[in-house]
XYZ file of C-alpha atoms in Angstrom:
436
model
C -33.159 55.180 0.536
C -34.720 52.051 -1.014
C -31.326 51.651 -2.506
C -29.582 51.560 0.874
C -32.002 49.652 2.525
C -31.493 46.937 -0.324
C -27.884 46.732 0.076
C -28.197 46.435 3.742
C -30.338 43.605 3.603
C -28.249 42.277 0.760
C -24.799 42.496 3.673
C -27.104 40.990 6.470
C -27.868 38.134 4.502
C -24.294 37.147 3.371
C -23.326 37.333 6.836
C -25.854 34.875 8.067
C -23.796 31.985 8.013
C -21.816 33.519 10.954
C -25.173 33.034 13.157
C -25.473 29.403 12.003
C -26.163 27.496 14.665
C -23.640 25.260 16.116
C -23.205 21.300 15.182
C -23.059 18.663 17.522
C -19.947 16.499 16.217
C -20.419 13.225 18.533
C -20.023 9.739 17.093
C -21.302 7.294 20.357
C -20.068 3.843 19.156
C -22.257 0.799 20.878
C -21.489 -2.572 21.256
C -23.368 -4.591 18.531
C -22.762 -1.518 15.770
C -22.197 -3.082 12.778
C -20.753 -1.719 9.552
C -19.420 -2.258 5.872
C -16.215 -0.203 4.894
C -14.205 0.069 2.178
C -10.742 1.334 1.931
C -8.703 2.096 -1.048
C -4.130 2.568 -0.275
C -1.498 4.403 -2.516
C 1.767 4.624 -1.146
C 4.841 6.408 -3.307
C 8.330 6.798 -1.671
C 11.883 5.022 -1.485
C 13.360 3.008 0.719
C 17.040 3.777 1.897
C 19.175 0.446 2.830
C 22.787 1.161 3.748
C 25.495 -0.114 0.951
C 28.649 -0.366 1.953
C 28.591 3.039 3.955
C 26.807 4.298 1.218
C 22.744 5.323 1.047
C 20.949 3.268 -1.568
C 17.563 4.296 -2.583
C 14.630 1.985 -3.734
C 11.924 3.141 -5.319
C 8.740 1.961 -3.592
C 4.813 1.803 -4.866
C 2.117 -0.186 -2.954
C -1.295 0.053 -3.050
C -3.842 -1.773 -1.085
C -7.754 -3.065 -1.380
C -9.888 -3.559 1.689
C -13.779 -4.313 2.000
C -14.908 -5.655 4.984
C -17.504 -5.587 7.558
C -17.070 -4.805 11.198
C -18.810 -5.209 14.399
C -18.670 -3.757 17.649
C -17.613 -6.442 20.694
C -16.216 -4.137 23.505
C -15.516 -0.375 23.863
C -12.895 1.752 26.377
C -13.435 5.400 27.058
C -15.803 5.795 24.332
C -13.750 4.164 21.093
C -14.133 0.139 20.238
C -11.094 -1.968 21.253
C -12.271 -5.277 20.119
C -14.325 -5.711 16.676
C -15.111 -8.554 14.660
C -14.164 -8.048 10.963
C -15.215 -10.743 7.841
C -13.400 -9.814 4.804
C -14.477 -9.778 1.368
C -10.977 -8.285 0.324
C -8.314 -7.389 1.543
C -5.229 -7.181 -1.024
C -2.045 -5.989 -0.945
C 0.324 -5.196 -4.148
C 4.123 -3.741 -3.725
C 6.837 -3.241 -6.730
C 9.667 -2.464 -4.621
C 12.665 -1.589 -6.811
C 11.354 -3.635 -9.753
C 10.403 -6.659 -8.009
C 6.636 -6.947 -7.294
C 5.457 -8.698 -3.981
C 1.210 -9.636 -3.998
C -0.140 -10.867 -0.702
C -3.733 -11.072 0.836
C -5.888 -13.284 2.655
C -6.775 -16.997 2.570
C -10.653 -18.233 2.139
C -10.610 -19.675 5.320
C -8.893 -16.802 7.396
C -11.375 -14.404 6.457
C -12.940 -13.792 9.744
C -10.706 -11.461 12.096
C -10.678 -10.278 15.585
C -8.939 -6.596 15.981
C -7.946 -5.768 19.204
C -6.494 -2.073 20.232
C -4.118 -2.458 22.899
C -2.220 -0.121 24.376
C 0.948 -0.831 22.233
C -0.893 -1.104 19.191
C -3.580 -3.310 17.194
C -3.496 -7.043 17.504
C -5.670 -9.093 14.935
C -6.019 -12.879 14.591
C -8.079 -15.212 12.496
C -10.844 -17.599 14.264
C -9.742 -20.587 11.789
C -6.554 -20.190 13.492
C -2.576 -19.242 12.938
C -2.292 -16.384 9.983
C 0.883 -16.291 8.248
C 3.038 -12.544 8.785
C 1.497 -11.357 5.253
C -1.977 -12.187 6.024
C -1.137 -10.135 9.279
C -0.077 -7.291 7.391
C -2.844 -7.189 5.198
C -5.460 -6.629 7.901
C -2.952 -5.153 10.832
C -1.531 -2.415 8.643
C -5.051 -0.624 7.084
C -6.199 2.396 8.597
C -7.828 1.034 11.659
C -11.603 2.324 11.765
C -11.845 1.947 15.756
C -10.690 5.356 15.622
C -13.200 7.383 13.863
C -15.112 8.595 16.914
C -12.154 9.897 18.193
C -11.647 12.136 15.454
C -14.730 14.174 16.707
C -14.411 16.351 18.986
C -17.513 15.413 21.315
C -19.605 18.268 21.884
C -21.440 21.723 19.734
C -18.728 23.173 17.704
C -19.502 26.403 15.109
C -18.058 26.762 11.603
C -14.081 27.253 11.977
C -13.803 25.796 15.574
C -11.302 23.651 16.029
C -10.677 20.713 18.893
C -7.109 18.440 19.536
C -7.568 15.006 19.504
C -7.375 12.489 21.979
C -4.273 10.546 22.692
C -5.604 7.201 21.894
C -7.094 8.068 18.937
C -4.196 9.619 17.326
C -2.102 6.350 18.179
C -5.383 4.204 16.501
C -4.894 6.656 13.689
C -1.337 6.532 12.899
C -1.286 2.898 13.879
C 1.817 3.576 16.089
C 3.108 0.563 18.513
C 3.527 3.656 21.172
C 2.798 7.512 20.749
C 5.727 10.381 21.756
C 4.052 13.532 20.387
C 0.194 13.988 19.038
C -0.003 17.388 17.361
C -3.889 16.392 15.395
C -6.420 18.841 15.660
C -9.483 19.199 13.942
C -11.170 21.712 12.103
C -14.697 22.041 11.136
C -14.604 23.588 7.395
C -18.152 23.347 6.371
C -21.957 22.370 6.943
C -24.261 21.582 3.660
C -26.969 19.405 3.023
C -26.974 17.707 6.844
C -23.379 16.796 6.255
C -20.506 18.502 8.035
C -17.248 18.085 6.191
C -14.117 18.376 9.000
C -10.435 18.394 8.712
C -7.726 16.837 10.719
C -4.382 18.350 10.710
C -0.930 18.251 11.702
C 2.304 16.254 13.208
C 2.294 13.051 15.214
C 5.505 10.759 15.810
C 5.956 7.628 17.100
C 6.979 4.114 17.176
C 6.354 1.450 15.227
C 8.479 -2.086 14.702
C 11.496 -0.616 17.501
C 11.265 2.236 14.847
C 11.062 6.147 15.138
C 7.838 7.567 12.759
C 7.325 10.989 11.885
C 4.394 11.772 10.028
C 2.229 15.009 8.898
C -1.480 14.685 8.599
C -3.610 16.490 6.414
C -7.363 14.587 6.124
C -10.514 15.544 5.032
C -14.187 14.063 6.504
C -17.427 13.650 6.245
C -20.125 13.345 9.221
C -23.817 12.390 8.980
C -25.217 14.772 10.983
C -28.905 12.844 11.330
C -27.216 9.492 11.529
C -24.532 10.828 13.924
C -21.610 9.095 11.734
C -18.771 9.711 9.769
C -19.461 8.484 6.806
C -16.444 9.444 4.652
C -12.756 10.211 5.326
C -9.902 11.067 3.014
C -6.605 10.540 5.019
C -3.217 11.646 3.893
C 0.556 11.498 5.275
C 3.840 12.472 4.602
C 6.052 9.389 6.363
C 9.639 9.576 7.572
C 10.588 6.566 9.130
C 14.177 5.992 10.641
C 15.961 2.422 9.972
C 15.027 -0.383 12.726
C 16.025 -3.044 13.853
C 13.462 -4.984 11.534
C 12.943 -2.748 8.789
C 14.796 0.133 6.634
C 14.661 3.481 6.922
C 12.116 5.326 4.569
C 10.169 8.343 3.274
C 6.775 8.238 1.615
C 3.522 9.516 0.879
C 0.183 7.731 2.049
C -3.342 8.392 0.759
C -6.061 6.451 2.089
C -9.374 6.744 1.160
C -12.425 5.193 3.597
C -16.292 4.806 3.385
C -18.324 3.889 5.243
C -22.239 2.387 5.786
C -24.108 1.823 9.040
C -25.612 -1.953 8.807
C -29.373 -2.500 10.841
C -28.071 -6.140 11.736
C -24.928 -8.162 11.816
C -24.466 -10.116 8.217
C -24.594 -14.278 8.552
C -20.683 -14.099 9.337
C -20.528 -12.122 12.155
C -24.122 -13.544 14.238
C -23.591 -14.263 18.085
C -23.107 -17.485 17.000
C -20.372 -17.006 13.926
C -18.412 -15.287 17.054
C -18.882 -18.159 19.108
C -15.375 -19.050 19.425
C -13.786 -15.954 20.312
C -11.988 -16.063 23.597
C -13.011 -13.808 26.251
C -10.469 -11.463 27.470
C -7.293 -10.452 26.185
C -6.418 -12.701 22.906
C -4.189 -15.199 23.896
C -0.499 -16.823 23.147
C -1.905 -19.312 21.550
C -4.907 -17.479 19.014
C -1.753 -14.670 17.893
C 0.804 -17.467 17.299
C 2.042 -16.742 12.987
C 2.591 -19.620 10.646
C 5.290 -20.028 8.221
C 5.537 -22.365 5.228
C 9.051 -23.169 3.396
C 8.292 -21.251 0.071
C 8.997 -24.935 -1.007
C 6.686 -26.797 1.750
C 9.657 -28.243 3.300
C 9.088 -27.336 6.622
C 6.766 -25.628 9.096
C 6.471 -23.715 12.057
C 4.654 -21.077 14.331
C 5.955 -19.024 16.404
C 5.131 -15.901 18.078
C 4.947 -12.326 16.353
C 7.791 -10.262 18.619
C 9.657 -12.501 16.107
C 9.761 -10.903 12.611
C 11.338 -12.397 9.260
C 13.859 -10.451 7.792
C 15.462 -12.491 4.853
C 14.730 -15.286 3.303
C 16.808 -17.842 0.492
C 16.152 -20.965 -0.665
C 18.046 -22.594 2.197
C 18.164 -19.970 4.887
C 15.618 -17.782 6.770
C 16.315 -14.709 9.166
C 14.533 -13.943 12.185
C 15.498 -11.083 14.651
C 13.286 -10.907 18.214
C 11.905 -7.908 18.800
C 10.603 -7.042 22.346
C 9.626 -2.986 23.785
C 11.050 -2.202 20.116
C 14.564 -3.781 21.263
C 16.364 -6.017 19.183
C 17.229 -9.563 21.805
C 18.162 -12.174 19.301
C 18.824 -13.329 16.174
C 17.629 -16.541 14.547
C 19.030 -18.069 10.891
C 17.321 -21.240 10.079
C 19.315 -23.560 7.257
C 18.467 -26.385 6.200
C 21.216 -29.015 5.956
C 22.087 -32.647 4.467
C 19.254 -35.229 4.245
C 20.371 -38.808 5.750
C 18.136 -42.264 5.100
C 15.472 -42.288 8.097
C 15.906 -42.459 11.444
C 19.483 -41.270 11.557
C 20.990 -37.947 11.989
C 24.576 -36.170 11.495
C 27.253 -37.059 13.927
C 27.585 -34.597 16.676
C 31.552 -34.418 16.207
C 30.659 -32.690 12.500
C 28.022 -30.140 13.790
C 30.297 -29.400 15.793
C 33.371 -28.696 13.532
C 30.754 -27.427 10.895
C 29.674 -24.946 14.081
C 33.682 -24.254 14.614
C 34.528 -22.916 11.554
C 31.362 -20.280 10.881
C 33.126 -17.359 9.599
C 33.753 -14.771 11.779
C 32.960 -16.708 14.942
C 35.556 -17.307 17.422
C 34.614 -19.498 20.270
C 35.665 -18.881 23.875
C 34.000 -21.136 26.522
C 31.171 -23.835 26.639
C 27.830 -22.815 28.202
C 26.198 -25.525 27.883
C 25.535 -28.820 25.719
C 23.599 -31.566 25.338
C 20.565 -33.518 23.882
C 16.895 -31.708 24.217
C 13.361 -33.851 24.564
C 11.330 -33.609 21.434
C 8.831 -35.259 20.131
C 7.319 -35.962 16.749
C 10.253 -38.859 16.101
C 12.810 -35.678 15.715
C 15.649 -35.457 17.706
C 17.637 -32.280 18.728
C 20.930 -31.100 19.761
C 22.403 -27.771 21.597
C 25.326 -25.916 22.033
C 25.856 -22.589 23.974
C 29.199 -20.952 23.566
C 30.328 -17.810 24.664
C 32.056 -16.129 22.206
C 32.776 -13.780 19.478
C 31.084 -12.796 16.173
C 33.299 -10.294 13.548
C 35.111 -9.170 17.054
C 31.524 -8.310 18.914
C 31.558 -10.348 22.232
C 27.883 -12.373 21.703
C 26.390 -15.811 23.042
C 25.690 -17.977 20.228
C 23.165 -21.688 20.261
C 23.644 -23.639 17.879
C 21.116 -26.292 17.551
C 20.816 -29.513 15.150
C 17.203 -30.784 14.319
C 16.899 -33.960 12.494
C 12.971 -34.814 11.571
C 12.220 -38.303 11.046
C 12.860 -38.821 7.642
C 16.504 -38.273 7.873
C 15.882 -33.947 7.188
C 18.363 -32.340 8.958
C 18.185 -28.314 9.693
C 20.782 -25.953 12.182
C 19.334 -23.130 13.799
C 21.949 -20.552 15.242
C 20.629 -17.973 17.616
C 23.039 -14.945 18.486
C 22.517 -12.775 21.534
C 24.205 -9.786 23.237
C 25.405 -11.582 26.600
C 23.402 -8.804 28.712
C 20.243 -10.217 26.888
C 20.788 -14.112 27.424
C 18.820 -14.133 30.369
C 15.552 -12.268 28.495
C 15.781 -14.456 25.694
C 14.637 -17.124 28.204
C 13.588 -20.256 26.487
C 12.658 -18.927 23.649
C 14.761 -19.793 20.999
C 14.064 -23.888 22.105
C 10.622 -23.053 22.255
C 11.411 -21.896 18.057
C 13.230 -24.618 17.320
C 10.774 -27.191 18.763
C 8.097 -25.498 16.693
C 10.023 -26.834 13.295
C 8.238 -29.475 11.682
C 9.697 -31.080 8.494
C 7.121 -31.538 5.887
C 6.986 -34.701 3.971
């Protein structure tokens, strides 16, 4: 009998983690938190470009360094959508089919505003214009606005599990717009007053005009006295199709974040460090991009739905982006230098225009001389026309700075888009300054 009533005993104990009292996983973020984070990127995967009808594959490898820390401005429905971030790192590294790419950020754009909008995150520097790789190494990180979200809220026992909200599954994937959220959480285990959590399962969206498929499979950590997650291990398998800015792709993710409540704001981030940010939505001006001539020989900004897709010595590619549609297309080249003060004959763009191969011009839009300032001096032409047989719109413009630097910038739109392009591509081409 002693025997029996051992054994019993023995069974009742090993069951008594089924009577554990339930956890309370709720994350309340305040305006004013403040914290320090570090995240660590691997990506592996390939690229696929089409060649001549034909799938090419590139190997791709990244990996990318971030320690910064945060504050709290503003919160929606519970998660932050504006922080203040000052950066002591933030690198990012790329060998993309044997040629290796480094970017990060500039000393003086170290101190960041995130915003999460409804169409995705938008971060700018205080110290002004960041160029589209300084963008993408503090836009493109997980974003940490998210992490409350990941919780479900309320008491949950060992094993329950909870689907995640909408917005922070879009914060999460960092998707431009959200079509399916399939995340749900699990909690997997309570030990030492830390609850360790999972987050699992399919999300797609779109990102850059592009369809993105991904499969989650994460791992956390939550403080359960400091009412924080403290730790989280995220992984995804990515599927991207091709858009109109970037190729298609498949590849793995692993991201790795902690992360350390801070009492009080560090010297960068004070009331008054944040002075300058503008209240409200960010505006034109504070997300403007800036873009150097990998040989200083010009510069411009201009704003982000406009996104660089090839680049030579003399030429540069920019396609307009706008609800993830592809409006225009911009190719900057730079063109003969004359003494100062003058500029190419009109007659000669004109022919030089003319014969662009595969253009075939039909009728006259428009023409004439623009107002500019800055000593340059600019010509236009619209034509109606068509480009390798597609029926498009084409400007051509002809900036001359006033040393004599000449440039043509030739913008190509779908006739049904003309009228959305709007001003835009003068707006561009006023933005050009020649750099002495």
């Amino acid at each position: 009998m002693l025997l029996r009533f051992v054994a019993i005993c023995a069974v009742l104990c090993c069951a008594a983690p089924l009577f554990a009292q339930p956890v309370n996983l709720t994350e309340s973020p305040r305006s004013g938190d403040c914290a320090r984070y570090t995240l660590d990127l691997n990506v592996t995967g390939e690229l696929v470009v089409n060649q001549e009808n034909q799938p090419l594959r590139i190997k791709l490898e990244a990996r990318g360094t971030h320690a910064f820390t945060e504050r709290t401005l503003a919160l929606d429905a519970g998660l932050p959508f504006r922080s203040a971030r000052h950066y002591d790192k933030a690198t990012v590294s790329a060998n993309i089919g044997g040629e290796r790419f480094e970017h990060g950020l500039s000393a003086e754009r170290r101190l960041v505003v995130a915003d999460r909008l409804v169409d995705g995150v938008a971060c700018f520097a205080l110290a002004g214009p960041i160029t589209r790789e300084e963008l993408d190494a503090v836009a493109e990180h997980f974003n940490p606005q998210c992490l409350a979200g990941l919780l479900p809220g309320k008491d949950v026992n060992l094993s329950d599990t909870w689907s995640l909200a909408n917005p922070a599954a879009q914060a999460a994937c960092q998707f431009d717009g959200l079509i399916k959220n399939g995340l749900v959480g699990k909690l997997m285990e309570v030990k030492d007053g830390v609850a360790t959590f999972t987050i699992e399962g399919p999300a797609e969206g779109i990102e850059n005009g592009s369809k993105v498929m991904l499969a989650i499979e994460a791992r956390g950590k939550f403080d359960i006295a400091a009412k924080r997650v403290t730790e989280l291990n995220w992984k995804q398998k990515d599927e991207r199709e091709q858009g109109p800015v970037s190729p298609a792709s498949r590849m793995d993710a692993n991201i790795t974040l902690t992360r350390s409540v801070l009492a009080e704001p560090p010297a960068e981030l004070t009331d008054a460090a944040l002075a300058g940010i503008p209240a409200g939505s960010p505006t034109a001006t504070a997300l403007l991009l800036r873009h150097t001539d990998a040989k200083g020989r010009y510069q411009f900004f201009y704003p982000r739905e406009w996104h660089i897709t090839g680049q030579t010595d003399s030429h540069l590619i920019l396609r307009l982006l706008e609800g993830g549609e592809l409006r225009a297309q911009a190719t900057i080249t730079l063109w003969k230098t004359l003494p100062a003060g003058q500029h190419i004959a009109v007659d000669d763009f004109k022919r030089a225009v003319a014969s662009s191969p595969g253009w075939a011009a039909n009728r006259m839009l428009d023409e004439g001389e623009l107002p500019v300032d800055g000593g340059r001096w600019i010509y236009r032409s619209l034509v109606e026309g068509k480009l390798d047989d597609l029926p498009v719109v084409q400007g051509s413009y002809l900036l001359a700075g006033p040393q004599g630097e000449h440039a043509v910038v030739t913008f190509t739109v779908k006739p049904e888009n003309l009228k959305r392009l709007g001003n835009r591509d003068q707006d561009l081409v006023k933005a050009i300054i020649f750099r002495k």
